[in-house]
Amino acid sequence: CASGDVVGLDIRSLNISGSLHEFVLKINSNFGRLVSLYIGNNPFTGPFPDALCHQSQLQFLSASGLSMVTGPLPDCLGRLANLRYLSAHDNPNVSGPIPGSLANITELRAVRLSNNNHTGVLPDLSGLP
């Protein structure tokens, strides 16, 4: 890119371990304007951090196959106004409701959340393209 900023980071299946929260904080401090982030199939632990939502330019987020990540997806994902693609499937320990805030993302085109343990009502995404 013209500015020299890194806009995409793909670390899928690199066997990177440790706290997902700590890793995302490092990403945020080193890569402030990511457009795409692919972190799947790594043995991260802990919950999905709200810090993911600090990447305000994010259009593509793939966080699938994180078998040791726990808890719900953060509701703040709805603040990622540019997000077009969200893939967070095959995360068996991800539970709780699917964030209703996803309906606020007018650019959202594809969401893949299969093979998780979500509960509750599916948000109304019918207004999205």
PDB file of C-alpha atoms in Angstrom:
ATOM      1  CA  CYS A   1       0.000   0.000   0.000  1.00  0.00           C
ATOM      2  CA  ALA A   2       1.102   3.544  -0.633  1.00  0.00           C
ATOM      3  CA  SER A   3       1.389   4.610   3.008  1.00  0.00           C
ATOM      4  CA  GLY A   4       3.563   1.658   4.007  1.00  0.00           C
ATOM      5  CA  ASP A   5       1.019   0.446   6.567  1.00  0.00           C
ATOM      6  CA  VAL A   6       0.352  -3.269   6.857  1.00  0.00           C
ATOM      7  CA  VAL A   7      -3.325  -3.778   6.042  1.00  0.00           C
ATOM      8  CA  GLY A   8      -3.588  -7.576   6.175  1.00  0.00           C
ATOM      9  CA  LEU A   9      -2.386 -10.153   8.662  1.00  0.00           C
ATOM     10  CA  ASP A  10      -2.793 -13.895   8.078  1.00  0.00           C
ATOM     11  CA  ILE A  11      -1.450 -16.097  10.860  1.00  0.00           C
ATOM     12  CA  ARG A  12      -3.766 -19.084  10.337  1.00  0.00           C
ATOM     13  CA  SER A  13      -2.475 -22.479  11.436  1.00  0.00           C
ATOM     14  CA  LEU A  14       0.900 -21.262  12.729  1.00  0.00           C
ATOM     15  CA  ASN A  15       0.494 -22.940  16.144  1.00  0.00           C
ATOM     16  CA  ILE A  16       0.650 -19.589  17.955  1.00  0.00           C
ATOM     17  CA  SER A  17      -0.519 -20.084  21.526  1.00  0.00           C
ATOM     18  CA  GLY A  18      -1.276 -18.056  24.619  1.00  0.00           C
ATOM     19  CA  SER A  19      -3.947 -15.584  25.576  1.00  0.00           C
ATOM     20  CA  LEU A  20      -6.022 -14.360  22.635  1.00  0.00           C
ATOM     21  CA  HIS A  21      -6.550 -11.095  24.515  1.00  0.00           C
ATOM     22  CA  GLU A  22      -2.816 -10.472  24.886  1.00  0.00           C
ATOM     23  CA  PHE A  23      -2.202 -11.375  21.258  1.00  0.00           C
ATOM     24  CA  VAL A  24      -4.883  -8.975  20.012  1.00  0.00           C
ATOM     25  CA  LEU A  25      -3.410  -6.194  22.165  1.00  0.00           C
ATOM     26  CA  LYS A  26      -0.056  -6.781  20.428  1.00  0.00           C
ATOM     27  CA  ILE A  27      -1.748  -6.698  17.033  1.00  0.00           C
ATOM     28  CA  ASN A  28      -3.458  -3.426  17.927  1.00  0.00           C
ATOM     29  CA  SER A  29      -0.222  -1.809  19.070  1.00  0.00           C
ATOM     30  CA  ASN A  30       1.711  -2.893  15.973  1.00  0.00           C
ATOM     31  CA  PHE A  31      -0.920  -2.828  13.231  1.00  0.00           C
ATOM     32  CA  GLY A  32      -3.405  -0.025  13.752  1.00  0.00           C
ATOM     33  CA  ARG A  33      -5.241  -0.035  10.418  1.00  0.00           C
ATOM     34  CA  LEU A  34      -5.834  -3.643   9.436  1.00  0.00           C
ATOM     35  CA  VAL A  35      -8.369  -4.368   6.727  1.00  0.00           C
ATOM     36  CA  SER A  36      -8.107  -8.154   7.038  1.00  0.00           C
ATOM     37  CA  LEU A  37      -7.233 -10.344   9.997  1.00  0.00           C
ATOM     38  CA  TYR A  38      -7.052 -14.146   9.847  1.00  0.00           C
ATOM     39  CA  ILE A  39      -6.188 -15.770  13.183  1.00  0.00           C
ATOM     40  CA  GLY A  40      -7.879 -19.174  12.967  1.00  0.00           C
ATOM     41  CA  ASN A  41      -6.606 -22.640  13.787  1.00  0.00           C
ATOM     42  CA  ASN A  42      -4.230 -21.558  16.525  1.00  0.00           C
ATOM     43  CA  PRO A  43      -4.359 -22.787  20.159  1.00  0.00           C
ATOM     44  CA  PHE A  44      -5.214 -19.408  21.702  1.00  0.00           C
ATOM     45  CA  THR A  45      -6.940 -19.423  25.092  1.00  0.00           C
ATOM     46  CA  GLY A  46      -9.395 -17.197  26.909  1.00  0.00           C
ATOM     47  CA  PRO A  47     -12.403 -15.286  25.636  1.00  0.00           C
ATOM     48  CA  PHE A  48     -12.859 -13.318  22.434  1.00  0.00           C
ATOM     49  CA  PRO A  49     -11.539  -9.901  23.496  1.00  0.00           C
ATOM     50  CA  ASP A  50     -13.307  -6.584  23.001  1.00  0.00           C
ATOM     51  CA  ALA A  51      -9.908  -5.358  21.786  1.00  0.00           C
ATOM     52  CA  LEU A  52     -10.744  -6.915  18.397  1.00  0.00           C
ATOM     53  CA  CYS A  53     -13.190  -4.051  17.959  1.00  0.00           C
ATOM     54  CA  HIS A  54     -10.399  -1.454  18.051  1.00  0.00           C
ATOM     55  CA  GLN A  55      -9.520  -2.336  14.449  1.00  0.00           C
ATOM     56  CA  SER A  56     -12.017   0.140  13.022  1.00  0.00           C
ATOM     57  CA  GLN A  57     -10.953  -0.395   9.376  1.00  0.00           C
ATOM     58  CA  LEU A  58     -11.476  -4.166   9.512  1.00  0.00           C
ATOM     59  CA  GLN A  59     -13.414  -5.607   6.573  1.00  0.00           C
ATOM     60  CA  PHE A  60     -12.525  -9.303   6.867  1.00  0.00           C
ATOM     61  CA  LEU A  61     -12.273 -11.142  10.195  1.00  0.00           C
ATOM     62  CA  SER A  62     -11.646 -14.864  10.283  1.00  0.00           C
ATOM     63  CA  ALA A  63     -11.365 -16.418  13.730  1.00  0.00           C
ATOM     64  CA  SER A  64     -12.398 -20.026  13.146  1.00  0.00           C
ATOM     65  CA  GLY A  65     -11.065 -23.239  14.599  1.00  0.00           C
ATOM     66  CA  LEU A  66     -10.080 -21.665  17.913  1.00  0.00           C
ATOM     67  CA  SER A  67     -10.983 -24.704  19.969  1.00  0.00           C
ATOM     68  CA  MET A  68      -9.739 -23.332  23.308  1.00  0.00           C
ATOM     69  CA  VAL A  69     -11.321 -19.868  23.060  1.00  0.00           C
ATOM     70  CA  THR A  70     -14.328 -19.540  25.364  1.00  0.00           C
ATOM     71  CA  GLY A  71     -17.333 -17.349  26.058  1.00  0.00           C
ATOM     72  CA  PRO A  72     -19.438 -15.163  23.791  1.00  0.00           C
ATOM     73  CA  LEU A  73     -18.504 -13.129  20.761  1.00  0.00           C
ATOM     74  CA  PRO A  74     -18.091  -9.496  21.825  1.00  0.00           C
ATOM     75  CA  ASP A  75     -21.128  -7.277  21.261  1.00  0.00           C
ATOM     76  CA  CYS A  76     -18.793  -4.477  20.147  1.00  0.00           C
ATOM     77  CA  LEU A  77     -18.372  -6.258  16.783  1.00  0.00           C
ATOM     78  CA  GLY A  78     -21.379  -4.182  15.745  1.00  0.00           C
ATOM     79  CA  ARG A  79     -19.166  -1.081  15.853  1.00  0.00           C
ATOM     80  CA  LEU A  80     -16.984  -2.412  13.017  1.00  0.00           C
ATOM     81  CA  ALA A  81     -18.844  -0.384  10.392  1.00  0.00           C
ATOM     82  CA  ASN A  82     -16.664  -1.599   7.485  1.00  0.00           C
ATOM     83  CA  LEU A  83     -16.886  -5.317   8.310  1.00  0.00           C
ATOM     84  CA  ARG A  84     -17.979  -7.307   5.251  1.00  0.00           C
ATOM     85  CA  TYR A  85     -17.080 -10.876   6.241  1.00  0.00           C
ATOM     86  CA  LEU A  86     -17.156 -12.503   9.677  1.00  0.00           C
ATOM     87  CA  SER A  87     -16.094 -16.096  10.060  1.00  0.00           C
ATOM     88  CA  ALA A  88     -15.971 -17.473  13.590  1.00  0.00           C
ATOM     89  CA  HIS A  89     -17.071 -21.071  13.074  1.00  0.00           C
ATOM     90  CA  ASP A  90     -15.797 -24.343  14.537  1.00  0.00           C
ATOM     91  CA  ASN A  91     -15.169 -22.795  17.945  1.00  0.00           C
ATOM     92  CA  PRO A  92     -16.817 -25.412  20.197  1.00  0.00           C
ATOM     93  CA  ASN A  93     -16.321 -23.454  23.424  1.00  0.00           C
ATOM     94  CA  VAL A  94     -17.767 -20.200  22.113  1.00  0.00           C
ATOM     95  CA  SER A  95     -21.180 -19.831  23.672  1.00  0.00           C
ATOM     96  CA  GLY A  96     -23.849 -17.321  24.539  1.00  0.00           C
ATOM     97  CA  PRO A  97     -25.942 -15.189  22.233  1.00  0.00           C
ATOM     98  CA  ILE A  98     -24.927 -14.117  18.758  1.00  0.00           C
ATOM     99  CA  PRO A  99     -24.430 -10.362  19.115  1.00  0.00           C
ATOM    100  CA  GLY A 100     -27.528  -8.475  18.000  1.00  0.00           C
ATOM    101  CA  SER A 101     -25.214  -5.576  17.165  1.00  0.00           C
ATOM    102  CA  LEU A 102     -24.218  -7.407  13.963  1.00  0.00           C
ATOM    103  CA  ALA A 103     -27.440  -6.026  12.484  1.00  0.00           C
ATOM    104  CA  ASN A 104     -25.884  -2.539  12.729  1.00  0.00           C
ATOM    105  CA  ILE A 105     -23.118  -3.349  10.228  1.00  0.00           C
ATOM    106  CA  THR A 106     -24.534  -2.168   6.927  1.00  0.00           C
ATOM    107  CA  GLU A 107     -21.543  -3.476   4.929  1.00  0.00           C
ATOM    108  CA  LEU A 108     -21.841  -7.035   6.290  1.00  0.00           C
ATOM    109  CA  ARG A 109     -22.237  -9.567   3.459  1.00  0.00           C
ATOM    110  CA  ALA A 110     -21.368 -12.933   5.008  1.00  0.00           C
ATOM    111  CA  VAL A 111     -21.452 -14.375   8.504  1.00  0.00           C
ATOM    112  CA  ARG A 112     -20.354 -17.899   9.331  1.00  0.00           C
ATOM    113  CA  LEU A 113     -20.861 -19.034  12.926  1.00  0.00           C
ATOM    114  CA  SER A 114     -21.598 -22.752  12.560  1.00  0.00           C
ATOM    115  CA  ASN A 115     -20.356 -25.432  14.954  1.00  0.00           C
ATOM    116  CA  ASN A 116     -20.276 -23.142  17.989  1.00  0.00           C
ATOM    117  CA  ASN A 117     -22.450 -23.378  21.102  1.00  0.00           C
ATOM    118  CA  HIS A 118     -24.481 -20.205  20.664  1.00  0.00           C
ATOM    119  CA  THR A 119     -27.744 -19.854  22.550  1.00  0.00           C
ATOM    120  CA  GLY A 120     -30.727 -17.572  22.370  1.00  0.00           C
ATOM    121  CA  VAL A 121     -32.516 -15.907  19.501  1.00  0.00           C
ATOM    122  CA  LEU A 122     -30.875 -15.349  16.139  1.00  0.00           C
ATOM    123  CA  PRO A 123     -30.543 -11.596  15.533  1.00  0.00           C
ATOM    124  CA  ASP A 124     -32.618 -10.131  12.722  1.00  0.00           C
ATOM    125  CA  LEU A 125     -30.113  -9.632   9.909  1.00  0.00           C
ATOM    126  CA  SER A 126     -32.796  -9.367   7.232  1.00  0.00           C
ATOM    127  CA  GLY A 127     -32.030  -5.693   6.591  1.00  0.00           C
ATOM    128  CA  LEU A 128     -28.501  -6.433   5.477  1.00  0.00           C
ATOM    129  CA  PRO A 129     -27.601  -6.740   1.796  1.00  0.00           C
TER     130      PRO A 129
END
